[in-house]
XYZ file of C-alpha atoms in Angstrom:
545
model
C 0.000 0.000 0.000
C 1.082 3.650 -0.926
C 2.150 4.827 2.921
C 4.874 6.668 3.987
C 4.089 9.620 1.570
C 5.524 12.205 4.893
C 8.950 10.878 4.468
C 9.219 12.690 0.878
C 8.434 15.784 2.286
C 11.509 17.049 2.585
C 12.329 16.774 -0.861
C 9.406 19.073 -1.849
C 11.508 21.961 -0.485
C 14.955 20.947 -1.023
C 15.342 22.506 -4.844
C 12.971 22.709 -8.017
C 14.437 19.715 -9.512
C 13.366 17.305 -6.542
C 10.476 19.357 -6.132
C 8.959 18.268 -9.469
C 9.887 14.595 -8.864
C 8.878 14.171 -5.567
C 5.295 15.974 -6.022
C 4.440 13.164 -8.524
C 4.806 10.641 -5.656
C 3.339 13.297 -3.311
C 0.500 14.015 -4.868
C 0.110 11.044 -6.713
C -1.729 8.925 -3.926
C -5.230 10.703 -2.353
C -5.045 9.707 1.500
C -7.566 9.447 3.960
C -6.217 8.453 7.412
C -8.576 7.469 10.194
C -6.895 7.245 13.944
C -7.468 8.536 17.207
C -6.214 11.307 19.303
C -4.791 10.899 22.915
C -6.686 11.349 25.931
C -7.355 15.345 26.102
C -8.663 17.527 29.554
C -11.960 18.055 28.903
C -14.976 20.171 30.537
C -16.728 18.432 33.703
C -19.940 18.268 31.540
C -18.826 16.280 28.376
C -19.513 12.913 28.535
C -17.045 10.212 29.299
C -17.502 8.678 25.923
C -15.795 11.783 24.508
C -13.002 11.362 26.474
C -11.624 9.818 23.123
C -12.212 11.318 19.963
C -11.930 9.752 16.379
C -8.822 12.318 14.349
C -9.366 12.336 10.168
C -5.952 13.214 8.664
C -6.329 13.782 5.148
C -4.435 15.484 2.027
C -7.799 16.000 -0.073
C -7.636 19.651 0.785
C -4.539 19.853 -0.530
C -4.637 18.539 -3.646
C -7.387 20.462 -4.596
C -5.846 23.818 -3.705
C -2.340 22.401 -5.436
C -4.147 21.449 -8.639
C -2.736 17.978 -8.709
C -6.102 16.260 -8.771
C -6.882 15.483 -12.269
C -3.455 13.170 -11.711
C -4.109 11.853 -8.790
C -4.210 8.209 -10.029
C -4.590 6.165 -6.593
C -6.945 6.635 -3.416
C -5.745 5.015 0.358
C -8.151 4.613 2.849
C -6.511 3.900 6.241
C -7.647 2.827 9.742
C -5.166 3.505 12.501
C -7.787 1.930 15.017
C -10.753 -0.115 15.009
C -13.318 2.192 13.581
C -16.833 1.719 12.399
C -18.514 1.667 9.192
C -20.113 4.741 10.101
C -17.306 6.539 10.997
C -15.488 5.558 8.287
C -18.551 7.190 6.539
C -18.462 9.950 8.234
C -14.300 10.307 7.316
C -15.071 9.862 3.550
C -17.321 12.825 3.453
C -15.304 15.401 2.497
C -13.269 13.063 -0.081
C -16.632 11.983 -1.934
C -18.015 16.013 -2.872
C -15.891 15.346 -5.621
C -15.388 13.077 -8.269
C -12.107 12.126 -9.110
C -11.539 11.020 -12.629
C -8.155 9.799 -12.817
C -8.017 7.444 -9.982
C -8.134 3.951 -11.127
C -6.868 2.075 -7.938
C -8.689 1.747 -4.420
C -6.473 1.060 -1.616
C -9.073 0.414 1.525
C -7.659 -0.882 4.741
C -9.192 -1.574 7.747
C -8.028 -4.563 9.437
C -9.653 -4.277 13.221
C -12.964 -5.378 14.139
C -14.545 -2.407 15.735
C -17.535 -2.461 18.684
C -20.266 -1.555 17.250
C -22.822 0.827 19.395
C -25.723 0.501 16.872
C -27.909 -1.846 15.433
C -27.411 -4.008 12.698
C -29.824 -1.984 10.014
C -27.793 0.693 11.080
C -24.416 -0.825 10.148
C -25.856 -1.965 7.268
C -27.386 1.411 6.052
C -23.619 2.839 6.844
C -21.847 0.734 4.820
C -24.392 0.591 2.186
C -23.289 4.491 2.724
C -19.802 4.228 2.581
C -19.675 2.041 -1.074
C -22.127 4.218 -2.628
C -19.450 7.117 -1.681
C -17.142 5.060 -3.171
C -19.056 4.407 -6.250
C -20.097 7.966 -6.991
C -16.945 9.709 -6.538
C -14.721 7.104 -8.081
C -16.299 6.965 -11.880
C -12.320 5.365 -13.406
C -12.086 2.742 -10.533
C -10.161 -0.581 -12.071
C -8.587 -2.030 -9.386
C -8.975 -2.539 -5.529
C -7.157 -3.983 -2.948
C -8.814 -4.383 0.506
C -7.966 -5.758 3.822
C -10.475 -5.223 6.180
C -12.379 -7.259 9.345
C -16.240 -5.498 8.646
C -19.127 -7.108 6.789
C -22.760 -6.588 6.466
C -25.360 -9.312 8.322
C -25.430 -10.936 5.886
C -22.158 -11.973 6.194
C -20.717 -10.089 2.805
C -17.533 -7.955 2.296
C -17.581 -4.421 3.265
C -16.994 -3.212 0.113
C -19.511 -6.053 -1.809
C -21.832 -3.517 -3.189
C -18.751 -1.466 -4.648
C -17.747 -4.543 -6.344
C -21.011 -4.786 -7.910
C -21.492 -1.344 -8.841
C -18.198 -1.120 -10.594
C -19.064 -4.754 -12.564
C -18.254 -3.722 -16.056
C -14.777 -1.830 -15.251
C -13.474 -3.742 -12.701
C -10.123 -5.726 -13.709
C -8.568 -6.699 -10.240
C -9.704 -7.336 -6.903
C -7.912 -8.403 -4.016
C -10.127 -9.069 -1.112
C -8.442 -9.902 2.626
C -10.815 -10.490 5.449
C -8.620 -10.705 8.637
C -11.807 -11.552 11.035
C -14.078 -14.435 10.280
C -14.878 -16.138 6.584
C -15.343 -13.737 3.262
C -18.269 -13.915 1.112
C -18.411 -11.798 -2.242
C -20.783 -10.701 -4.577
C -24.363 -11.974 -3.553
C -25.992 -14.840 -5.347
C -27.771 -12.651 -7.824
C -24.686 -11.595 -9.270
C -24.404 -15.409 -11.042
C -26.887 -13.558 -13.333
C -24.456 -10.841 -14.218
C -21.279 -10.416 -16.127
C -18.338 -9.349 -14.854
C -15.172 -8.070 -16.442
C -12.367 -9.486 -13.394
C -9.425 -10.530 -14.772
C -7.369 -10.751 -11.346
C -9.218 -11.809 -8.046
C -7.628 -12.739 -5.007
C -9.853 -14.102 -2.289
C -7.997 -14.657 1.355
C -9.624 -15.004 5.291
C -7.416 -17.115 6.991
C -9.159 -17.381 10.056
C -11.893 -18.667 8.933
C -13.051 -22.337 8.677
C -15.310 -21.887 6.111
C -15.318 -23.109 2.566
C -13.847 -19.992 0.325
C -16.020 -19.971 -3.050
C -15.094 -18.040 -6.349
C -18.095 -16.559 -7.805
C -18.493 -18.664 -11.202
C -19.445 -15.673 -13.008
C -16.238 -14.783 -12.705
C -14.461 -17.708 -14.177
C -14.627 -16.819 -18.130
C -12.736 -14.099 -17.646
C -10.141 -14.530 -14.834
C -6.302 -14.350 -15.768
C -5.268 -15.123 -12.420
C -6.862 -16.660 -9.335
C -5.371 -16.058 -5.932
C -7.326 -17.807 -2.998
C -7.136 -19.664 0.361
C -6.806 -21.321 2.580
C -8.765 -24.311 1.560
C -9.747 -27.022 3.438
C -8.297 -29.861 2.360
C -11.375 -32.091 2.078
C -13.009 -30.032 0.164
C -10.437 -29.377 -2.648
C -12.900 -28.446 -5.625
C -15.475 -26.746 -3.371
C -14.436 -23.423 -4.412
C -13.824 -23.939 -7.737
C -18.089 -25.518 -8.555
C -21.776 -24.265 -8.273
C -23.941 -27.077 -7.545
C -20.757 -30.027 -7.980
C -20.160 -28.332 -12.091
C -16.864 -26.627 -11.898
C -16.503 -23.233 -13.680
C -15.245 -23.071 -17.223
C -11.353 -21.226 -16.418
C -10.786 -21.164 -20.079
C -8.276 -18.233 -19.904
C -6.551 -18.578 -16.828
C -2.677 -18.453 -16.699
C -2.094 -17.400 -12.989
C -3.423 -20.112 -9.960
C -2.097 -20.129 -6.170
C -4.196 -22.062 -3.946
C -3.144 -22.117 -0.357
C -4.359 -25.577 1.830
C -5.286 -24.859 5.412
C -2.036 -24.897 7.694
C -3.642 -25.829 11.164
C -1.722 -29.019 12.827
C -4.973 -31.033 13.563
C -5.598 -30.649 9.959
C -2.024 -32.352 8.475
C -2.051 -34.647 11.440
C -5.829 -36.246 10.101
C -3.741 -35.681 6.751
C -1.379 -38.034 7.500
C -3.841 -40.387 9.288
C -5.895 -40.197 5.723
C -2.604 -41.164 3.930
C -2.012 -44.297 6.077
C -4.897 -45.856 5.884
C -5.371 -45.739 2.362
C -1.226 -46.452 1.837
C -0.613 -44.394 -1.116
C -0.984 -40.909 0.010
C -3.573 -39.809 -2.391
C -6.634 -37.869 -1.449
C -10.281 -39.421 -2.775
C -10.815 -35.818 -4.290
C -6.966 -35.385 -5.485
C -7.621 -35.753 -8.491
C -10.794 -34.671 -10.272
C -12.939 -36.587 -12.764
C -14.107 -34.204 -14.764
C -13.062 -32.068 -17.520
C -9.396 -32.742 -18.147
C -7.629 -30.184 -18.258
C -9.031 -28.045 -15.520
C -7.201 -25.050 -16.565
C -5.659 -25.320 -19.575
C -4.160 -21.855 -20.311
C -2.560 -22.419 -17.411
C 1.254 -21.429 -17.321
C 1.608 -20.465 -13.579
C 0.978 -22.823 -10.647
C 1.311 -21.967 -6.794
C 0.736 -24.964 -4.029
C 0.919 -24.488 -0.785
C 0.549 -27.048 2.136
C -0.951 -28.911 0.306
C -1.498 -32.182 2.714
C -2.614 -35.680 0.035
C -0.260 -36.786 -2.513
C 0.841 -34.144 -4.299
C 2.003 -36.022 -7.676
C -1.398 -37.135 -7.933
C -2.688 -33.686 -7.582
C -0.747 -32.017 -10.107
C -1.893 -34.442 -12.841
C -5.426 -32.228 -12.910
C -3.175 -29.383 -14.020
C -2.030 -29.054 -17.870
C 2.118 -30.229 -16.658
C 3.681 -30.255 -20.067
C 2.445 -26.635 -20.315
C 3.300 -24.854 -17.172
C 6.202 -22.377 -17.301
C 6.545 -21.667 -13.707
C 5.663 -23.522 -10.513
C 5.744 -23.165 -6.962
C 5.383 -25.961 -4.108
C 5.419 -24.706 -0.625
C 6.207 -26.722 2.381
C 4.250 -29.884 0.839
C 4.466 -32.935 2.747
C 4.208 -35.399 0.251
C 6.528 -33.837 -2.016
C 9.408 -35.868 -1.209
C 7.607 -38.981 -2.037
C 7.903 -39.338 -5.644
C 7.558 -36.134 -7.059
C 9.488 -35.692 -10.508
C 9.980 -32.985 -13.043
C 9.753 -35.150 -15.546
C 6.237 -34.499 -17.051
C 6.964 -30.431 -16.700
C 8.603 -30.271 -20.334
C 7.757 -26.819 -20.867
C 9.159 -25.541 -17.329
C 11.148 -22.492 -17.379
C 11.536 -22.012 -13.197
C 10.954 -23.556 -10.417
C 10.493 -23.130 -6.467
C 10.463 -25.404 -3.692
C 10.515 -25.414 -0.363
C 10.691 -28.812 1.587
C 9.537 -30.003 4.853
C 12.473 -32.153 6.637
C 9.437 -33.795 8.429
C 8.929 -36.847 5.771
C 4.725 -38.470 6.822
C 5.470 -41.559 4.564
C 8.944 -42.170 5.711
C 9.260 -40.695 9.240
C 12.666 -42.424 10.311
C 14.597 -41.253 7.012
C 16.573 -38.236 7.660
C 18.205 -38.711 3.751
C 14.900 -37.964 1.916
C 15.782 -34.435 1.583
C 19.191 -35.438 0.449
C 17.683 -38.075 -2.328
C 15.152 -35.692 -3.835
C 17.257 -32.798 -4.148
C 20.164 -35.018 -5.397
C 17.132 -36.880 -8.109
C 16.067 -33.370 -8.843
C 19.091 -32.005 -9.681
C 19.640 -35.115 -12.000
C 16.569 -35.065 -13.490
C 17.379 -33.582 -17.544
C 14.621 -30.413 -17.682
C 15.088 -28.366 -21.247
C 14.056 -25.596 -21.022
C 14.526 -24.709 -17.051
C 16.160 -21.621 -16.868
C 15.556 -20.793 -12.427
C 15.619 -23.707 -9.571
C 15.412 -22.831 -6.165
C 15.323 -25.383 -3.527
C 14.774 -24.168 0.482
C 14.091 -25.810 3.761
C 12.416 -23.580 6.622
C 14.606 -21.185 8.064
C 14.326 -22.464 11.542
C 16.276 -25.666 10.067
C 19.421 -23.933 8.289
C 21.977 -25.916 9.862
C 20.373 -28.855 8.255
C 23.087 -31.161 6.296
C 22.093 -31.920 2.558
C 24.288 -34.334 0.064
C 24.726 -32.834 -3.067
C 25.441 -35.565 -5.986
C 28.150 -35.245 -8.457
C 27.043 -33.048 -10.031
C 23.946 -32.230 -12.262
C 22.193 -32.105 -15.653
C 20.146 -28.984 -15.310
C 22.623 -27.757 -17.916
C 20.642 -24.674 -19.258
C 20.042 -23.410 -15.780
C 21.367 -19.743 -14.686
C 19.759 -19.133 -11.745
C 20.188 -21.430 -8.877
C 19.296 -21.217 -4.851
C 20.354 -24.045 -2.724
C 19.463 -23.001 0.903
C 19.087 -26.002 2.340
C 22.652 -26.330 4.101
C 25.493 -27.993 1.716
C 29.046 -29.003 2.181
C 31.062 -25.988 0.584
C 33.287 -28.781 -0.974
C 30.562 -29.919 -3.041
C 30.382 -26.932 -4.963
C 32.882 -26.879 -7.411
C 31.522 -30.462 -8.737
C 28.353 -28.338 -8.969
C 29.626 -25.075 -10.665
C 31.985 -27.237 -13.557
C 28.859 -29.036 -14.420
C 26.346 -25.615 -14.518
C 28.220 -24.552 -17.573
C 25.502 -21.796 -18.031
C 24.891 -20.232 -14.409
C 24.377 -16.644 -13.439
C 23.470 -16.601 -10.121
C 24.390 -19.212 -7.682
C 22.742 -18.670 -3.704
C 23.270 -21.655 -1.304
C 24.107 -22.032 2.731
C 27.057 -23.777 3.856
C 26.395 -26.183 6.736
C 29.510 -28.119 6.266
C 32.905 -27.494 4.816
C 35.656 -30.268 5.436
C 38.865 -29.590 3.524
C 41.556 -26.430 4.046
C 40.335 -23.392 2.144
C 43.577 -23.768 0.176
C 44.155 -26.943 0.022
C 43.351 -27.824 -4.049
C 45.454 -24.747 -4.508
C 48.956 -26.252 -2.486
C 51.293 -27.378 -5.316
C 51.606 -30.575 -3.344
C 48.481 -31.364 -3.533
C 47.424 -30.384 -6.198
C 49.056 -33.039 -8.637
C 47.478 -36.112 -6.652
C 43.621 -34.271 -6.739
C 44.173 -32.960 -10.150
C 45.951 -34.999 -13.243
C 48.527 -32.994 -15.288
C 46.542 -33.226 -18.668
C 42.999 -32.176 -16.646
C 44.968 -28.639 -14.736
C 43.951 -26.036 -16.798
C 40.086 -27.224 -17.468
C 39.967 -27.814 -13.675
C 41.618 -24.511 -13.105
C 38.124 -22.556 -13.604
C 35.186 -23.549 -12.415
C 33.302 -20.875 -14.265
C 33.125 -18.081 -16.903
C 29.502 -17.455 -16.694
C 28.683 -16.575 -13.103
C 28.337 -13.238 -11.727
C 26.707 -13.414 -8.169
C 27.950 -15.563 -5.561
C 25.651 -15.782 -2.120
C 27.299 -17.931 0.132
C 25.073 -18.012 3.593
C 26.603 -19.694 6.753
C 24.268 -22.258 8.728
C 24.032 -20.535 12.599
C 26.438 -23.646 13.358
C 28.823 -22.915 11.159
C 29.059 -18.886 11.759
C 29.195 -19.743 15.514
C 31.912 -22.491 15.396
C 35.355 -22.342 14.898
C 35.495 -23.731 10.740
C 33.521 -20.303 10.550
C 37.257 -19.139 9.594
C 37.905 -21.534 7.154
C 34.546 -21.459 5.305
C 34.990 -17.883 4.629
C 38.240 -18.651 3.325
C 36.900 -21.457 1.311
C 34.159 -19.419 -0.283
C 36.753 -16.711 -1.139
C 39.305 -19.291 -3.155
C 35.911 -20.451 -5.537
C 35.400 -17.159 -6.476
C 39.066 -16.985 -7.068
C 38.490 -19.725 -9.643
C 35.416 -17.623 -11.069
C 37.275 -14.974 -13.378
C 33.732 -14.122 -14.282
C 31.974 -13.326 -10.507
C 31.643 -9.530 -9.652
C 29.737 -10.084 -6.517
C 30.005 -12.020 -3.282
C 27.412 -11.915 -0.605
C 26.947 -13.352 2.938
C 25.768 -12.464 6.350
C 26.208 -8.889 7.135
C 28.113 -9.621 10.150
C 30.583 -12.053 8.260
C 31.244 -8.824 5.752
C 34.275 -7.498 7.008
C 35.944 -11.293 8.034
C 34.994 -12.281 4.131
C 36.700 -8.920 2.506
C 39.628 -10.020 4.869
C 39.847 -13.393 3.338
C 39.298 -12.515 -0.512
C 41.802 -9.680 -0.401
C 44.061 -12.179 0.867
C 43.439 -14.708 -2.213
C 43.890 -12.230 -4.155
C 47.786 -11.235 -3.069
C 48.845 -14.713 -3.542
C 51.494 -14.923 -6.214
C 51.829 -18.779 -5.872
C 48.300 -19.194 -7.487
C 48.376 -21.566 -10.507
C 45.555 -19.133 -12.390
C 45.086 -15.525 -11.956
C 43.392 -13.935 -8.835
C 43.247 -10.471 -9.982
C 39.578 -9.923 -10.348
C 39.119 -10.751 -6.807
C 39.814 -6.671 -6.311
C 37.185 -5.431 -8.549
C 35.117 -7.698 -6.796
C 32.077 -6.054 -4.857
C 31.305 -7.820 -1.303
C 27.825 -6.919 0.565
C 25.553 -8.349 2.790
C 22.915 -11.074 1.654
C 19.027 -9.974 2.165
């Protein structure tokens, strides 16, 4: 959201030059703040209930006098404090004598469930209120993105009637209700049409079944919505067990409900019926469900996961996402993702179908890694961060040979990387966390050593590890960085990237900065090298984010 226009204001009256730069940002957003002021000494015969009183800080004024209006292009509504519909009404007045012609995106926040003082009609008529202000004053209004904790009685979004008013023009909507379930658009609106082509539906502390309105579906480009119970997979997705026809969508994250009590009777599901797979997993219908799809987001998703990705068009999908999905480890494969350009996972270490094996991690990164994908251009493979000191086996290593952006942070032996790097012909980037690093820093460099690890006729390929790669992130496990081979894996990490003529940047932990300049300027002045080191001092070294 567009806060934090104050810190800017200094630039308005530093010269003419930031003026006119800064005013665009300035002026860009229309705010309308709703807080409360500190307890104030009042007269003896006010009433206690004004002992607090509701403060409106807003910039409408302003940019009316200033004459940026016709560019103001975004409007933020903002509650500081629990507030009412009502007096969120009542805070909109001034904002809504006007209509504002330019502003295309609503930015509506309210996240704290207020007590009300009236009756229901009442709350009702006041928000009914508050979205007609909306509505009449807004005339351009494409987009909205709302986070907010008040609905009417019957249970719909605060800004529902908005939503329907705006029909026609609408293209995105991102709805967020942060106190019970979220219900949009009222069952009359199946008879309408609506123009959405981004929704986002989230209320995750609710226990109810999120549903997408299927008038909707035709139209959608992406679909953002959970959590979902997971035994009730296609419930939001059908009207009356008929799922919607999503014949243009490319974007889908769906986000499985996280609670314990749910993966624990998860788990129990998987056991008794030995496979893993969920009775809904996999739906008999129209095959594929989506199939423009080219985007895929998972996330906890508790059955068999293989099983549930075979409802999604695989040998189309350019990008995909698994989060922190149980059954991922148990035979999950690339393999039927031909088209896949970049992928994300991040693992549980907590295995339901194998619950002794502490290598499963370790085998599907090391099958992964193996596993020939064409056109996969990003991999990124992470365990939680509350498990960095974790110890993963890398193989020999891999045949991901277009790839140029990898992340490894799943905590690696720093010896294992130069296997990795000579067979990544192609790579850019390379992020991974050392857990482990077993050798000397220097030893493959000592001219004693180095004939016995290194035949004569292999020195000079072996010499460089890569001509490609211009980041190096190298992130030390807590272990690690506390113990005493914190030392040598800085060391370590500085001698690859003296093998990496190509590498302009080196990142790690912002307190292992200064040690890590220490030990690549070091590298650097050694004479005795057998290739040349002087790169390492045009070499940039910064903290990793």
């Amino acid at each position: 959201m567009p806060v934090g226009h104050s810190d800017i204001l200094g630039a308005l009256h530093t010269c003419h030059h930031w003026r006119k730069r800064a005013a665009r940002l300035f002026y860009g957003t229309a705010v309308v703040a709703v807080g409360q002021r500190a307890q104030t000494i009042l007269e003896e015969h006010e009433q206690p209930t004004d002992l607090r009183r509701r403060h409106i800080a807003t910039n409408v004024a302003l940019l009316m006098d200033s004459g940026y209006a016709p560019k103001t292009r975004h409007f933020l509504v903002y509650a500081h404090t629990p507030v009412t519909a009502d007096q969120m009404a009542q805070a909109l007045f001034e904002f809504s004598q006007w209509q504002w012609p330019v502003i295309d995106t609503l930015y509506y926040y309210d996240p704290q469930m207020a007590d009300r003082q009236s009756s229901q009609w009442a709350h009702d008529q006041a928000i009914g209120l508050l979205n007609r202000q909306l509505a009449a004053s807004l005339p351009a209004l494409q987009k909205i993105i709302a986070m907010s904790a008040t609905r009417d009685s019957f249970g719909l979004f605060v800004l529902d009637d908005l939503v329907l008013a705006k029909r026609v023009q609408l293209r995105t909507l991102e709805a967020l209700a942060t106190v019970g379930s979220l219900s949009l658009l009222a069952p009359d609106i199946h008879g309408f049409t609506l123009a959405l082509e981004s929704m986002t539906m989230r209320a995750p502390h609710t226990a109810d079944v999120l549903r997408i309105p299927m008038s909707v579906a035709p139209m959608l480009f992406k679909l953002d919505i959970g959590p979902i119970a997971p035994d009730a997979i296609w419930a939001p997705f059908a009207t009356s067990g008929e799922l919607g026809d999503f014949l243009r969508l490319r974007f889908l994250r769906l986000e499985f409900v996280s609670h314990r009590a749910a993966a624990v009777a998860a788990a129990a599901k998987h056991r008794r019926q030995g496979s893993g797979a969920s009775a809904d997993s996999v739906h008999s219908g129209t095959y594929p469900l989506f199939p423009e799809l080219c985007e895929l987001v998972v996330s906890r998703y508790p059955f068999d996961i293989s099983a549930f990705l075979e409802n999604f068009p695989r040998s189309q999908i350019r990008h995909l996402s698994l989060v922190r999905c149980p059954w991922m480890l148990d035979g999950f494969s690339l393999q039927p993702f031909t088209a896949l350009q970049s992928a994300s996972f991040e693992l549980t270490t907590v295995h339901p179908g194998r619950p002794g094996d502490d290598d499963a991690v370790s085998q599907w990164v090391a099958q992964t890694l193996q596993q020939p994908t064409p056109a996969l251009n990003a991999l990124s493979i992470t365990i939680p961060a509350s498990l960095d000191s974790y110890e993963t086996e890398l193989p020999a290593g891999s045949r991901l040979y277009t790839l140029q952006h990898l992340t490894l942070d799943i905590g690696l032996r720093l010896d294992d990387l130069e296997e990795l790097l000579l067979s990544l012909p192609q790579l850019v980037t390379l992020r991974v966390v050392a857990a482990e690093v077993h050798t000397k820093a220097h030893e493959y460099l000592s001219r004693r050593a180095r004939p016995k690890k290194y035949p004569v006729d292999r020195k000079r390929r072996r010499a460089v590890l890569s001509d490609r790669l211009v980041l190096l992130c190298v992130r030390l496990s807590t272990q690690l960085a506390a113990g005493r081979r914190r030392r040598r894996a800085l060391a370590k990490t500085a001698w690859l990237a003296a093998r990496i003529p190509s590498v302009l940047k080196i990142l790690t932990q912002s307190e292992l900065v200064g040690a890590l300049r220490e030990c690549v300027h070091k590298a650097a002045a050694v004479k005795s090298a057998p290739h040349n080191t002087g790169h390492l001092a045009a070499v940039t070294i910064g903290p990793a984010f």
